[in-house]
């Protein structure tokens, strides 16, 4: 038995949550993580908000109406859900449970309300990172440069950002996104270290038992 032969199969998948006020660079960060980190699957949320230009059904979100959302929540098909900017957002349960059972990690782009619910339900499996913008100006510039939302929506998002940020102490890690590459390096490091935690390496007890057996010979 070798350690290398076991960690791929028997590592317990983790729930990697990335939250931030809108405009702090979370979507770019999630895409980078998905591209560069093996064994990572993105949780695609359902939402009742309208699709923005450039968004793809099933990749960015599953866009559904309020009745369907309510039915999913009532049938406990959602792991968590919340109202954000007057729209409903939720995480479908089944894909997450299947991925974790197969030993894959799941990446969540959800807000603080959803993070609280995930932690209540699965504390041991959740690793949460809060991404902060380097300044208020940078946040506003990013919101405008996205050019996806109206001025009114952007004003709403700016005024919500201060409130959202007040939840930073509820997260395991906080990263300031001044430089994308540097912030990415930190987030990748967090993920790599968390993957190495003893309790996630389920093969370890068998491995040590086998080592002890060999030593007793
Ligand atoms: P946006 O409309 O900009 O895509 O997302 C608005 C906010 O909703 C973001 O903070 C995003 O993280 C959050 N969000 C997206 N999907 C979910 C979800 O499934 N659950 C929760 N609680 N928040 C979500």
Short mmCIF file of C-alpha atoms and ligand atoms in Angstrom, two decimals:
data_model
loop_
_atom_site.label_atom_id
_atom_site.label_comp_id
_atom_site.label_asym_id
_atom_site.label_seq_id
_atom_site.Cartn_x
_atom_site.Cartn_y
_atom_site.Cartn_z
CA UNK A 1 0.00 0.00 0.00
CA UNK A 2 1.34 3.43 -0.86
CA UNK A 3 0.11 6.82 0.19
CA UNK A 4 0.20 8.05 -3.40
CA UNK A 5 -2.03 5.22 -4.52
CA UNK A 6 -4.66 6.11 -2.00
CA UNK A 7 -5.13 9.82 -1.63
CA UNK A 8 -6.81 10.22 -5.02
CA UNK A 9 -9.46 7.64 -4.27
CA UNK A 10 -10.20 8.17 -0.64
CA UNK A 11 -9.81 11.86 -0.02
CA UNK A 12 -12.97 13.42 1.28
CA UNK A 13 -14.10 16.20 -1.06
CA UNK A 14 -14.41 19.67 0.43
CA UNK A 15 -16.83 22.51 -0.13
CA UNK A 16 -14.77 25.54 -1.13
CA UNK A 17 -16.76 28.73 -0.75
CA UNK A 18 -15.70 32.00 -2.33
CA UNK A 19 -17.70 35.08 -1.31
CA UNK A 20 -17.21 38.79 -1.85
CA UNK A 21 -19.15 41.94 -2.52
CA UNK A 22 -19.98 42.08 -6.25
CA UNK A 23 -17.15 43.63 -8.21
CA UNK A 24 -14.32 42.27 -6.03
CA UNK A 25 -13.24 39.84 -8.73
CA UNK A 26 -14.89 36.66 -7.52
CA UNK A 27 -16.10 35.43 -10.92
CA UNK A 28 -12.65 35.81 -12.49
CA UNK A 29 -11.14 34.03 -9.50
CA UNK A 30 -13.63 31.15 -9.71
CA UNK A 31 -12.91 30.69 -13.42
CA UNK A 32 -9.16 30.59 -12.78
CA UNK A 33 -9.59 28.01 -10.04
CA UNK A 34 -11.77 25.85 -12.27
CA UNK A 35 -9.20 26.05 -15.06
CA UNK A 36 -6.13 25.33 -12.97
CA UNK A 37 -7.21 23.06 -10.15
CA UNK A 38 -7.87 19.41 -10.92
CA UNK A 39 -10.65 17.60 -9.03
CA UNK A 40 -12.70 20.77 -8.73
CA UNK A 41 -16.30 21.07 -9.80
CA UNK A 42 -18.30 24.30 -9.87
CA UNK A 43 -21.67 24.35 -8.17
CA UNK A 44 -24.09 25.92 -10.67
CA UNK A 45 -26.79 27.80 -8.76
CA UNK A 46 -30.40 28.30 -9.73
CA UNK A 47 -31.63 31.89 -9.78
CA UNK A 48 -34.75 33.87 -10.58
CA UNK A 49 -32.79 36.90 -11.80
CA UNK A 50 -32.74 37.65 -15.54
CA UNK A 51 -29.79 36.41 -17.58
CA UNK A 52 -27.12 39.04 -18.27
CA UNK A 53 -25.56 39.46 -21.71
CA UNK A 54 -22.81 36.88 -22.13
CA UNK A 55 -24.13 34.52 -19.49
CA UNK A 56 -24.79 30.93 -20.49
CA UNK A 57 -27.65 28.82 -19.16
CA UNK A 58 -26.28 25.85 -17.23
CA UNK A 59 -22.77 27.30 -17.02
CA UNK A 60 -23.25 30.55 -15.07
CA UNK A 61 -26.65 29.72 -13.59
CA UNK A 62 -29.77 27.75 -14.26
CA UNK A 63 -32.31 30.51 -14.82
CA UNK A 64 -35.69 29.49 -13.47
CA UNK A 65 -38.94 31.19 -12.48
CA UNK A 66 -40.16 31.82 -8.91
CA UNK A 67 -42.65 28.94 -8.93
CA UNK A 68 -39.98 26.42 -9.92
CA UNK A 69 -37.60 27.88 -7.31
CA UNK A 70 -40.21 27.57 -4.61
CA UNK A 71 -40.96 23.97 -5.61
CA UNK A 72 -37.25 23.11 -5.40
CA UNK A 73 -36.96 24.74 -1.96
CA UNK A 74 -40.11 22.97 -0.70
CA UNK A 75 -38.85 19.59 -1.97
CA UNK A 76 -35.52 20.11 -0.19
CA UNK A 77 -33.70 20.02 -3.50
CA UNK A 78 -31.64 23.04 -2.41
CA UNK A 79 -28.69 22.79 -0.02
CA UNK A 80 -29.11 26.48 0.81
CA UNK A 81 -30.91 29.44 -0.66
CA UNK A 82 -31.18 33.18 -0.11
CA UNK A 83 -32.66 36.40 -1.42
CA UNK A 84 -29.99 38.69 -2.91
CA UNK A 85 -30.88 42.02 -4.59
CA UNK A 86 -34.57 41.01 -4.65
CA UNK A 87 -33.83 37.80 -6.54
CA UNK A 88 -33.70 34.24 -5.30
CA UNK A 89 -30.50 32.21 -5.52
CA UNK A 90 -29.97 28.62 -4.43
CA UNK A 91 -27.59 25.68 -4.60
CA UNK A 92 -29.00 22.42 -6.02
CA UNK A 93 -28.22 19.64 -3.57
CA UNK A 94 -27.77 16.56 -5.78
CA UNK A 95 -24.75 17.59 -7.91
CA UNK A 96 -22.89 18.67 -4.76
CA UNK A 97 -23.57 15.44 -2.90
CA UNK A 98 -22.58 13.35 -5.94
CA UNK A 99 -19.32 15.27 -6.42
CA UNK A 100 -18.33 15.04 -2.75
CA UNK A 101 -19.12 11.32 -2.65
CA UNK A 102 -16.83 10.83 -5.66
CA UNK A 103 -14.02 12.64 -3.81
CA UNK A 104 -14.19 15.86 -5.86
CA UNK A 105 -14.10 19.32 -4.34
CA UNK A 106 -16.94 21.69 -5.09
CA UNK A 107 -16.49 25.43 -5.63
CA UNK A 108 -19.33 27.73 -4.53
CA UNK A 109 -19.79 31.34 -5.56
CA UNK A 110 -22.42 32.21 -2.97
CA UNK A 111 -23.09 35.06 -0.55
CA UNK A 112 -22.69 35.18 3.25
CA UNK A 113 -26.25 33.95 3.86
CA UNK A 114 -25.61 30.79 1.85
CA UNK A 115 -22.21 30.32 3.48
CA UNK A 116 -23.80 30.44 6.94
CA UNK A 117 -26.31 27.76 5.92
CA UNK A 118 -23.63 25.48 4.44
CA UNK A 119 -21.54 25.83 7.60
CA UNK A 120 -24.51 24.96 9.80
CA UNK A 121 -25.16 21.84 7.72
CA UNK A 122 -21.65 20.63 6.96
CA UNK A 123 -19.08 22.52 9.05
CA UNK A 124 -16.37 19.89 8.69
CA UNK A 125 -16.57 19.94 4.89
CA UNK A 126 -16.68 23.71 4.37
CA UNK A 127 -13.65 25.93 3.72
CA UNK A 128 -14.64 29.54 3.18
CA UNK A 129 -12.71 32.45 1.68
CA UNK A 130 -13.83 36.07 1.62
CA UNK A 131 -12.38 38.19 -1.14
CA UNK A 132 -12.05 41.94 -0.46
CA UNK A 133 -11.48 44.69 -3.04
CA UNK A 134 -8.36 46.86 -2.59
CA UNK A 135 -10.50 50.03 -2.38
CA UNK A 136 -14.02 51.40 -2.83
CA UNK A 137 -12.91 53.07 -6.08
CA UNK A 138 -11.64 49.78 -7.48
CA UNK A 139 -14.96 48.15 -6.65
CA UNK A 140 -16.92 50.86 -8.44
CA UNK A 141 -14.64 50.77 -11.48
CA UNK A 142 -15.05 47.01 -11.78
CA UNK A 143 -18.82 47.24 -11.50
CA UNK A 144 -18.93 49.85 -14.29
CA UNK A 145 -16.43 48.07 -16.54
CA UNK A 146 -18.54 44.92 -16.48
CA UNK A 147 -21.13 47.01 -18.35
CA UNK A 148 -23.71 44.38 -17.64
CA UNK A 149 -25.88 46.28 -15.18
CA UNK A 150 -27.74 49.60 -15.27
CA UNK A 151 -26.50 52.58 -13.20
CA UNK A 152 -29.35 52.02 -10.79
CA UNK A 153 -28.37 48.38 -10.23
CA UNK A 154 -24.73 49.42 -9.76
CA UNK A 155 -25.71 52.02 -7.14
CA UNK A 156 -27.68 49.33 -5.33
CA UNK A 157 -24.69 46.97 -5.42
CA UNK A 158 -22.33 49.65 -4.08
CA UNK A 159 -24.59 50.39 -1.15
CA UNK A 160 -24.93 46.68 -0.40
CA UNK A 161 -21.18 46.10 -0.58
CA UNK A 162 -20.46 47.74 2.80
CA UNK A 163 -23.06 45.56 4.46
CA UNK A 164 -21.80 42.38 2.77
CA UNK A 165 -18.25 43.15 3.88
CA UNK A 166 -19.31 43.24 7.52
CA UNK A 167 -19.50 39.43 7.34
CA UNK A 168 -15.76 38.96 6.82
CA UNK A 169 -15.11 37.56 10.34
CA UNK A 170 -17.41 34.60 9.61
CA UNK A 171 -14.99 33.27 6.99
CA UNK A 172 -12.01 30.94 7.49
CA UNK A 173 -9.76 33.08 5.27
CA UNK A 174 -9.79 36.64 3.94
CA UNK A 175 -7.84 37.60 0.81
CA UNK A 176 -7.46 41.15 -0.56
CA UNK A 177 -7.65 41.17 -4.33
CA UNK A 178 -5.21 43.98 -5.19
CA UNK A 179 -3.37 41.87 -7.73
CA UNK A 180 -5.18 39.00 -9.42
CA UNK A 181 -2.15 36.68 -9.68
CA UNK A 182 -1.11 37.24 -6.08
CA UNK A 183 -4.64 36.75 -4.77
CA UNK A 184 -4.99 33.61 -6.91
CA UNK A 185 -1.72 32.19 -5.51
CA UNK A 186 -3.04 32.66 -1.98
CA UNK A 187 -6.35 31.01 -2.75
CA UNK A 188 -4.66 28.06 -4.47
CA UNK A 189 -2.41 27.67 -1.44
CA UNK A 190 -5.41 27.63 0.90
CA UNK A 191 -7.05 24.92 -1.20
CA UNK A 192 -3.90 22.80 -1.37
CA UNK A 193 -3.31 22.97 2.38
CA UNK A 194 -6.93 22.27 3.22
CA UNK A 195 -6.82 19.20 0.96
CA UNK A 196 -3.95 17.92 3.11
CA UNK A 197 -5.81 18.13 6.42
CA UNK A 198 -5.68 14.87 8.30
CA UNK A 199 -9.43 14.39 8.52
CA UNK A 200 -9.83 14.72 4.74
CA UNK A 201 -7.29 11.98 4.03
CA UNK A 202 -9.51 9.06 4.81
CA UNK A 203 -6.95 6.47 3.71
CA UNK A 204 -4.55 7.48 6.52
CA UNK A 205 -5.80 5.17 9.26
CA UNK A 206 -5.48 2.09 7.01
CA UNK A 207 -2.08 3.28 5.91
CA UNK A 208 -0.78 3.69 9.46
CA UNK A 209 -2.30 0.38 10.54
CA UNK A 210 -0.47 -1.33 7.68
CA UNK A 211 2.78 0.41 8.63
CA UNK A 212 2.37 -0.76 12.23
CA UNK A 213 1.66 -4.31 11.09
CA UNK A 214 4.84 -4.29 9.02
CA UNK A 215 6.84 -2.96 11.98
CA UNK A 216 5.58 -5.71 14.23
CA UNK A 217 6.81 -8.44 11.92
P1 LIG B 1 -24.93 37.89 -9.34
O1 LIG B 1 -26.37 38.31 -9.56
O2 LIG B 1 -23.98 39.05 -9.41
O3 LIG B 1 -24.53 36.75 -10.22
O4 LIG B 1 -24.84 37.34 -7.84
C1 LIG B 1 -25.24 38.12 -6.77
C2 LIG B 1 -24.82 37.47 -5.47
O5 LIG B 1 -25.52 36.25 -5.28
C3 LIG B 1 -23.33 37.13 -5.42
O6 LIG B 1 -22.83 37.57 -4.16
C4 LIG B 1 -23.32 35.63 -5.49
O7 LIG B 1 -22.23 35.08 -4.78
C5 LIG B 1 -24.62 35.27 -4.82
N1 LIG B 1 -25.10 33.93 -5.19
C6 LIG B 1 -25.02 33.33 -6.39
N2 LIG B 1 -25.55 32.10 -6.35
C7 LIG B 1 -25.94 31.90 -5.07
C8 LIG B 1 -26.55 30.80 -4.38
O8 LIG B 1 -26.82 29.74 -4.93
N3 LIG B 1 -26.81 30.97 -3.06
C9 LIG B 1 -26.51 32.13 -2.41
N4 LIG B 1 -26.80 32.19 -1.11
N5 LIG B 1 -25.95 33.18 -3.02
C10 LIG B 1 -25.66 33.07 -4.33
#
